[in-house]
Amino acid sequence: MRTKKTGQKKTVFYIGDIISVAGVLLLSFLVWSLFFLSGKGDGETVVVIEGGSKTVSEYDLGHDGVYQITSSNGHILTLEINDGNVSVTSSTCDNGYCVGMGKINGTGETIVCAPAKIKIKIVSDGEVGQNDFIVG
Amino acid sequence: MISSSAKIPSPARRIAYCGVFAAAAMIVSYLESFIPVGQLIGVPGLKLGLANILVAVAYFSLGASYAASVSLVRIVISSLLFGSVTSFVFSLFGGILSFTVLFLLGGQYKKSIGLIGISVLSAAAHNTGQILAASLVMSEISVFIYLPVLLIFSVPCGGITGTVAEITLSLITGSRKNKGNG
Ligand SMILES: [Zn+2]
């Protein structure tokens, strides 16, 4: 019962295939625009939080540098601060989503690494240390 | 591998095939870890999703429950052998979402949608599930910023796996119906 369009082709495209591709691309654009439209502030400090609440290190967003973060469960992330942009340039975690998340530069923006349970967040100076008390 | 008998496989045979499919799914996901497609093209975490070929073929040749077993067995055993608790949660979320797509659209197969469309949506659902798992583990929505890139790459990945699945399935069903033709 396979449909044949021409003699040499076994596979045929259905309308649903085209809708699927268009739908996935549209969803991609919608999710991207949600993040693109969200506002940005001027943070000054980069905090590294482990396990949801424990601040393990802090860096000045104004100072360029490359730092190594080692999580309790042994994952190693390379954190780069360059011209006000923060990114994870390499990671030993399973999926590398933290690297894929790219650069952040505004207050409240985060890069997370679920396998390492690490959260990297840009905060304004007044907020530094707050995460010691907030769980989650 | 599959006999050219004209009859639909008996439940015992289906379970045996199910085991073969699950083993094959584990082998391809293991092999896939040596082909870091994501790293090669600069999209960390991106996978072709070769195991989905086996799940889709199982779905349309054996049935929904057998395909679900193939997927679940692969996820559980792969995580036990090569993964961590976190990677198990990721795989499970991805697996459940991509299977849901298969389940919802399976009835439309060769009516209004082909395996390419189904596989593209499955791949998109798989990636969405993994991002969702990451965001739940970290209670942080920001991980979704990486979803658009993964969704775009779901199209070529799903296209490849869907095409391979379609060919595999036509070989299996072709050999069953036409006594070894194809
Ligand atoms: Zn990571």
Short mmCIF file of C-alpha atoms and ligand atoms in Angstrom, two decimals:
data_model
loop_
_atom_site.label_atom_id
_atom_site.label_comp_id
_atom_site.label_asym_id
_atom_site.label_seq_id
_atom_site.Cartn_x
_atom_site.Cartn_y
_atom_site.Cartn_z
CA MET A 1 0.00 0.00 0.00
CA ARG A 2 2.87 2.43 -0.46
CA THR A 3 2.04 5.45 -2.49
CA LYS A 4 4.26 6.14 -5.44
CA LYS A 5 4.55 9.50 -7.06
CA THR A 6 7.07 8.51 -9.69
CA GLY A 7 8.75 5.23 -10.43
CA GLN A 8 12.08 6.03 -8.81
CA LYS A 9 10.80 7.40 -5.53
CA LYS A 10 9.54 5.32 -2.66
CA THR A 11 9.06 8.14 -0.21
CA VAL A 12 6.38 10.68 -0.82
CA PHE A 13 5.82 13.95 0.97
CA TYR A 14 2.47 14.45 2.59
CA ILE A 15 0.80 17.73 3.48
CA GLY A 16 1.40 16.88 7.15
CA ASP A 17 5.15 16.74 6.54
CA ILE A 18 5.19 20.29 5.24
CA ILE A 19 2.92 21.51 8.07
CA SER A 20 5.22 19.79 10.60
CA VAL A 21 8.35 21.50 9.30
CA ALA A 22 6.61 24.88 9.09
CA GLY A 23 5.14 24.40 12.59
CA VAL A 24 8.48 23.54 14.16
CA LEU A 25 10.17 26.53 12.52
CA LEU A 26 7.34 28.83 13.62
CA LEU A 27 7.55 27.54 17.20
CA SER A 28 11.29 28.12 17.11
CA PHE A 29 10.72 31.74 16.08
CA LEU A 30 8.03 32.27 18.74
CA VAL A 31 10.20 30.95 21.58
CA TRP A 32 13.14 33.00 20.33
CA SER A 33 11.05 36.19 20.16
CA LEU A 34 9.82 35.69 23.75
CA PHE A 35 13.40 35.90 24.97
CA PHE A 36 14.43 38.58 22.51
CA LEU A 37 11.61 40.87 23.64
CA SER A 38 12.30 40.48 27.34
CA GLY A 39 14.06 43.49 28.83
CA LYS A 40 17.58 43.75 30.16
CA GLY A 41 19.06 45.68 33.05
CA ASP A 42 22.58 46.65 34.03
CA GLY A 43 24.04 44.05 36.34
CA GLU A 44 27.49 44.34 37.78
CA THR A 45 28.26 41.02 39.36
CA VAL A 46 28.27 37.46 38.13
CA VAL A 47 27.34 34.94 40.80
CA VAL A 48 27.77 31.21 40.55
CA ILE A 49 25.17 29.27 42.54
CA GLU A 50 25.22 25.57 43.18
CA GLY A 51 22.35 23.30 44.15
CA GLY A 52 19.77 26.08 43.97
CA SER A 53 20.93 28.19 46.91
CA LYS A 54 24.65 28.05 47.66
CA THR A 55 26.74 30.85 46.19
CA VAL A 56 30.11 29.33 45.37
CA SER A 57 31.81 32.26 43.68
CA GLU A 58 31.35 35.84 42.47
CA TYR A 59 33.02 37.70 39.64
CA ASP A 60 33.04 41.33 38.56
CA LEU A 61 31.21 41.67 35.24
CA GLY A 62 33.49 44.59 34.39
CA HIS A 63 36.63 42.49 34.51
CA ASP A 64 37.35 40.20 31.61
CA GLY A 65 38.58 36.77 32.51
CA VAL A 66 38.31 33.02 32.11
CA TYR A 67 37.44 30.96 35.17
CA GLN A 68 37.01 27.30 35.92
CA ILE A 69 34.03 26.15 37.96
CA THR A 70 34.08 22.62 39.38
CA SER A 71 30.74 21.33 40.63
CA SER A 72 30.33 19.05 43.65
CA ASN A 73 29.51 16.17 41.33
CA GLY A 74 32.71 16.66 39.38
CA HIS A 75 31.63 18.57 36.27
CA ILE A 76 33.98 21.30 35.08
CA LEU A 77 32.63 24.40 33.39
CA THR A 78 34.72 27.14 31.82
CA LEU A 79 33.20 30.55 32.49
CA GLU A 80 34.24 33.46 30.33
CA ILE A 81 33.58 37.12 31.02
CA ASN A 82 34.36 39.26 28.01
CA ASP A 83 33.30 42.87 27.48
CA GLY A 84 30.27 42.55 29.76
CA ASN A 85 29.17 39.26 28.25
CA VAL A 86 29.14 36.05 30.24
CA SER A 87 29.25 32.64 28.63
CA VAL A 88 30.17 29.03 29.35
CA THR A 89 32.70 28.19 26.67
CA SER A 90 33.17 24.54 27.54
CA SER A 91 31.68 21.98 29.88
CA THR A 92 32.09 18.34 30.78
CA CYS A 93 28.34 17.95 31.36
CA ASP A 94 26.24 15.39 29.45
CA ASN A 95 24.45 17.67 27.03
CA GLY A 96 26.28 20.98 26.83
CA TYR A 97 23.10 23.06 26.97
CA CYS A 98 25.00 25.52 29.18
CA VAL A 99 27.41 26.13 26.29
CA GLY A 100 24.54 26.27 23.82
CA MET A 101 22.75 28.95 25.85
CA GLY A 102 25.35 31.42 24.60
CA LYS A 103 26.09 34.83 26.08
CA ILE A 104 24.19 36.70 28.75
CA ASN A 105 24.71 40.35 29.70
CA GLY A 106 21.65 41.71 31.52
CA THR A 107 20.49 41.69 35.15
CA GLY A 108 18.58 38.56 36.08
CA GLU A 109 19.80 36.60 33.07
CA THR A 110 21.07 33.13 33.82
CA ILE A 111 22.99 30.28 32.32
CA VAL A 112 22.20 26.94 33.89
CA CYS A 113 23.77 23.53 33.76
CA ALA A 114 21.35 20.89 35.03
CA PRO A 115 23.83 17.96 35.12
CA ALA A 116 26.24 20.04 37.23
CA LYS A 117 23.40 21.75 39.17
CA ILE A 118 25.14 25.06 38.51
CA LYS A 119 23.42 28.38 37.92
CA ILE A 120 25.31 31.44 36.71
CA LYS A 121 23.42 34.65 37.23
CA ILE A 122 24.03 38.35 36.61
CA VAL A 123 22.89 40.49 39.52
CA SER A 124 23.14 44.13 40.52
CA ASP A 125 25.47 44.84 43.44
CA GLY A 126 22.56 45.21 45.87
CA GLU A 127 21.42 41.68 45.15
CA VAL A 128 24.73 39.95 45.85
CA GLY A 129 24.35 37.36 48.56
CA GLN A 130 20.54 37.26 48.38
CA ASN A 131 20.63 33.81 46.89
CA ASP A 132 22.02 32.48 50.14
CA PHE A 133 18.56 32.85 51.60
CA ILE A 134 16.30 32.11 48.67
CA VAL A 135 15.83 28.45 47.96
CA GLY A 136 14.88 27.50 44.42
CA MET B 1 15.63 -10.62 10.38
CA ILE B 2 11.87 -10.58 9.95
CA SER B 3 10.38 -13.63 8.26
CA SER B 4 8.64 -13.41 4.94
CA SER B 5 5.59 -15.16 6.33
CA ALA B 6 2.44 -13.44 5.09
CA LYS B 7 0.82 -13.48 8.52
CA ILE B 8 0.91 -10.79 11.17
CA PRO B 9 3.46 -11.84 13.81
CA SER B 10 2.07 -13.65 16.85
CA PRO B 11 2.36 -11.97 20.28
CA ALA B 12 5.35 -14.16 21.16
CA ARG B 13 7.11 -13.12 17.97
CA ARG B 14 6.26 -9.50 18.58
CA ILE B 15 7.85 -9.66 22.02
CA ALA B 16 10.93 -11.28 20.50
CA TYR B 17 11.12 -8.55 17.82
CA CYS B 18 10.55 -6.02 20.56
CA GLY B 19 13.71 -7.28 22.30
CA VAL B 20 15.64 -7.13 19.04
CA PHE B 21 14.46 -3.56 18.41
CA ALA B 22 15.34 -2.49 21.96
CA ALA B 23 18.83 -4.02 21.63
CA ALA B 24 19.29 -2.33 18.26
CA ALA B 25 18.07 0.98 19.70
CA MET B 26 20.66 0.72 22.47
CA ILE B 27 23.42 -0.09 20.01
CA VAL B 28 22.60 2.85 17.76
CA SER B 29 22.40 5.27 20.67
CA TYR B 30 25.75 3.94 21.90
CA LEU B 31 27.27 4.33 18.43
CA GLU B 32 25.74 7.79 18.18
CA SER B 33 27.77 8.88 21.21
CA PHE B 34 30.87 8.42 19.04
CA ILE B 35 29.47 10.73 16.36
CA PRO B 36 29.19 14.07 18.17
CA VAL B 37 27.07 15.76 15.51
CA GLY B 38 26.23 18.58 17.91
CA GLN B 39 29.85 19.33 18.70
CA LEU B 40 30.87 19.10 15.05
CA ILE B 41 28.37 21.71 13.91
CA GLY B 42 28.51 23.83 17.07
CA VAL B 43 25.12 22.91 18.52
CA PRO B 44 25.89 21.27 21.89
CA GLY B 45 23.51 18.55 22.96
CA LEU B 46 22.11 18.02 19.47
CA LYS B 47 21.73 14.37 18.49
CA LEU B 48 20.51 12.75 15.31
CA GLY B 49 18.18 10.60 17.41
CA LEU B 50 18.95 7.33 15.64
CA ALA B 51 17.12 5.34 18.34
CA ASN B 52 13.91 7.04 17.22
CA ILE B 53 14.20 5.14 13.94
CA LEU B 54 13.82 1.89 15.86
CA VAL B 55 10.94 3.22 17.94
CA ALA B 56 9.08 4.45 14.85
CA VAL B 57 9.67 1.20 12.95
CA ALA B 58 8.51 -0.78 16.00
CA TYR B 59 5.42 1.40 16.24
CA PHE B 60 4.28 0.76 12.69
CA SER B 61 5.36 -2.86 12.43
CA LEU B 62 4.53 -4.19 15.92
CA GLY B 63 2.18 -1.69 17.56
CA ALA B 64 2.09 1.20 20.00
CA SER B 65 2.67 -0.71 23.24
CA TYR B 66 5.64 -2.60 21.78
CA ALA B 67 7.18 0.65 20.55
CA ALA B 68 6.69 2.22 23.98
CA SER B 69 8.49 -0.77 25.52
CA VAL B 70 11.37 -0.44 23.04
CA SER B 71 11.76 3.23 23.96
CA LEU B 72 11.47 2.69 27.71
CA VAL B 73 13.81 -0.31 27.80
CA ARG B 74 16.43 1.61 25.83
CA ILE B 75 16.19 4.66 28.11
CA VAL B 76 16.35 2.67 31.34
CA ILE B 77 19.18 0.34 30.31
CA SER B 78 21.24 3.06 28.59
CA SER B 79 20.95 5.28 31.67
CA LEU B 80 21.92 2.42 33.97
CA LEU B 81 24.93 1.53 31.83
CA PHE B 82 26.24 4.89 30.64
CA GLY B 83 24.24 7.63 32.33
CA SER B 84 23.39 9.40 35.55
CA VAL B 85 20.12 10.17 37.32
CA THR B 86 20.00 13.52 35.55
CA SER B 87 20.58 11.98 32.13
CA PHE B 88 17.83 9.45 32.88
CA VAL B 89 15.37 12.26 33.67
CA PHE B 90 16.39 14.05 30.47
CA SER B 91 15.99 10.93 28.33
CA LEU B 92 12.69 10.04 29.95
CA PHE B 93 11.17 13.47 29.33
CA GLY B 94 12.45 13.45 25.75
CA GLY B 95 11.24 9.90 25.21
CA ILE B 96 7.76 10.51 26.62
CA LEU B 97 7.19 13.65 24.56
CA SER B 98 8.47 12.15 21.31
CA PHE B 99 6.41 8.99 21.86
CA THR B 100 3.33 11.15 22.46
CA VAL B 101 3.80 12.65 19.00
CA LEU B 102 4.06 9.18 17.50
CA PHE B 103 0.95 8.07 19.38
CA LEU B 104 -1.12 11.12 18.39
CA LEU B 105 -0.12 11.10 14.73
CA GLY B 106 0.33 7.37 14.16
CA GLY B 107 -3.25 7.02 12.90
CA GLN B 108 -2.60 9.64 10.23
CA TYR B 109 0.46 7.83 8.88
CA LYS B 110 0.29 7.55 5.08
CA LYS B 111 -3.02 9.40 5.14
CA SER B 112 -1.98 12.99 5.70
CA ILE B 113 1.55 12.66 7.10
CA GLY B 114 4.66 10.60 6.39
CA LEU B 115 7.46 9.44 8.63
CA ILE B 116 9.46 12.55 7.77
CA GLY B 117 6.82 14.85 9.26
CA ILE B 118 6.27 12.54 12.24
CA SER B 119 10.02 12.30 12.88
CA VAL B 120 10.55 16.06 12.61
CA LEU B 121 7.80 16.58 15.20
CA SER B 122 9.19 13.73 17.33
CA ALA B 123 12.65 15.27 17.26
CA ALA B 124 11.20 18.67 18.15
CA ALA B 125 9.21 17.09 21.00
CA HIS B 126 12.29 15.20 22.18
CA ASN B 127 14.35 18.38 22.35
CA THR B 128 11.50 20.26 24.03
CA GLY B 129 11.24 17.48 26.62
CA GLN B 130 14.94 17.64 27.38
CA ILE B 131 14.89 21.42 27.74
CA LEU B 132 11.79 21.10 29.93
CA ALA B 133 13.61 18.55 32.10
CA ALA B 134 16.59 20.90 32.44
CA SER B 135 14.36 23.82 33.37
CA LEU B 136 12.50 21.73 35.97
CA VAL B 137 15.72 20.36 37.49
CA MET B 138 17.08 23.90 37.83
CA SER B 139 13.71 25.65 38.42
CA GLU B 140 14.85 28.10 35.78
CA ILE B 141 13.02 28.99 32.58
CA SER B 142 16.09 30.53 30.92
CA VAL B 143 17.18 27.18 29.45
CA PHE B 144 14.38 27.63 26.91
CA ILE B 145 16.51 30.25 25.20
CA TYR B 146 18.39 27.34 23.67
CA LEU B 147 15.22 25.65 22.42
CA PRO B 148 14.81 27.64 19.16
CA VAL B 149 18.21 26.44 17.88
CA LEU B 150 17.40 22.84 18.80
CA LEU B 151 13.99 23.14 17.14
CA ILE B 152 15.52 24.37 13.88
CA PHE B 153 17.93 21.44 13.86
CA SER B 154 15.04 19.05 14.60
CA VAL B 155 14.06 19.56 10.96
CA PRO B 156 17.19 18.07 9.31
CA CYS B 157 17.63 15.46 12.09
CA GLY B 158 14.00 14.35 11.89
CA GLY B 159 14.24 14.41 8.11
CA ILE B 160 17.18 12.00 8.17
CA THR B 161 15.77 9.63 10.80
CA GLY B 162 12.31 9.75 9.19
CA THR B 163 13.72 8.84 5.78
CA VAL B 164 15.74 5.95 7.21
CA ALA B 165 12.69 4.76 9.18
CA GLU B 166 10.48 4.95 6.09
CA ILE B 167 12.96 2.89 4.05
CA THR B 168 13.42 0.34 6.86
CA LEU B 169 9.68 0.00 7.31
CA SER B 170 9.04 -0.46 3.60
CA LEU B 171 11.71 -3.18 3.51
CA ILE B 172 10.13 -4.99 6.46
CA THR B 173 6.51 -4.72 5.33
CA GLY B 174 7.53 -5.24 1.69
CA SER B 175 9.31 -8.49 2.51
CA ARG B 176 6.36 -9.64 4.59
CA LYS B 177 3.74 -8.89 1.96
CA ASN B 178 5.57 -9.58 -1.26
CA LYS B 179 7.71 -12.54 -0.27
CA GLY B 180 11.08 -10.92 -0.23
CA ASN B 181 10.49 -8.16 -2.74
CA GLY B 182 12.47 -4.99 -1.98
ZN ZN C 1 26.07 22.00 31.13
#
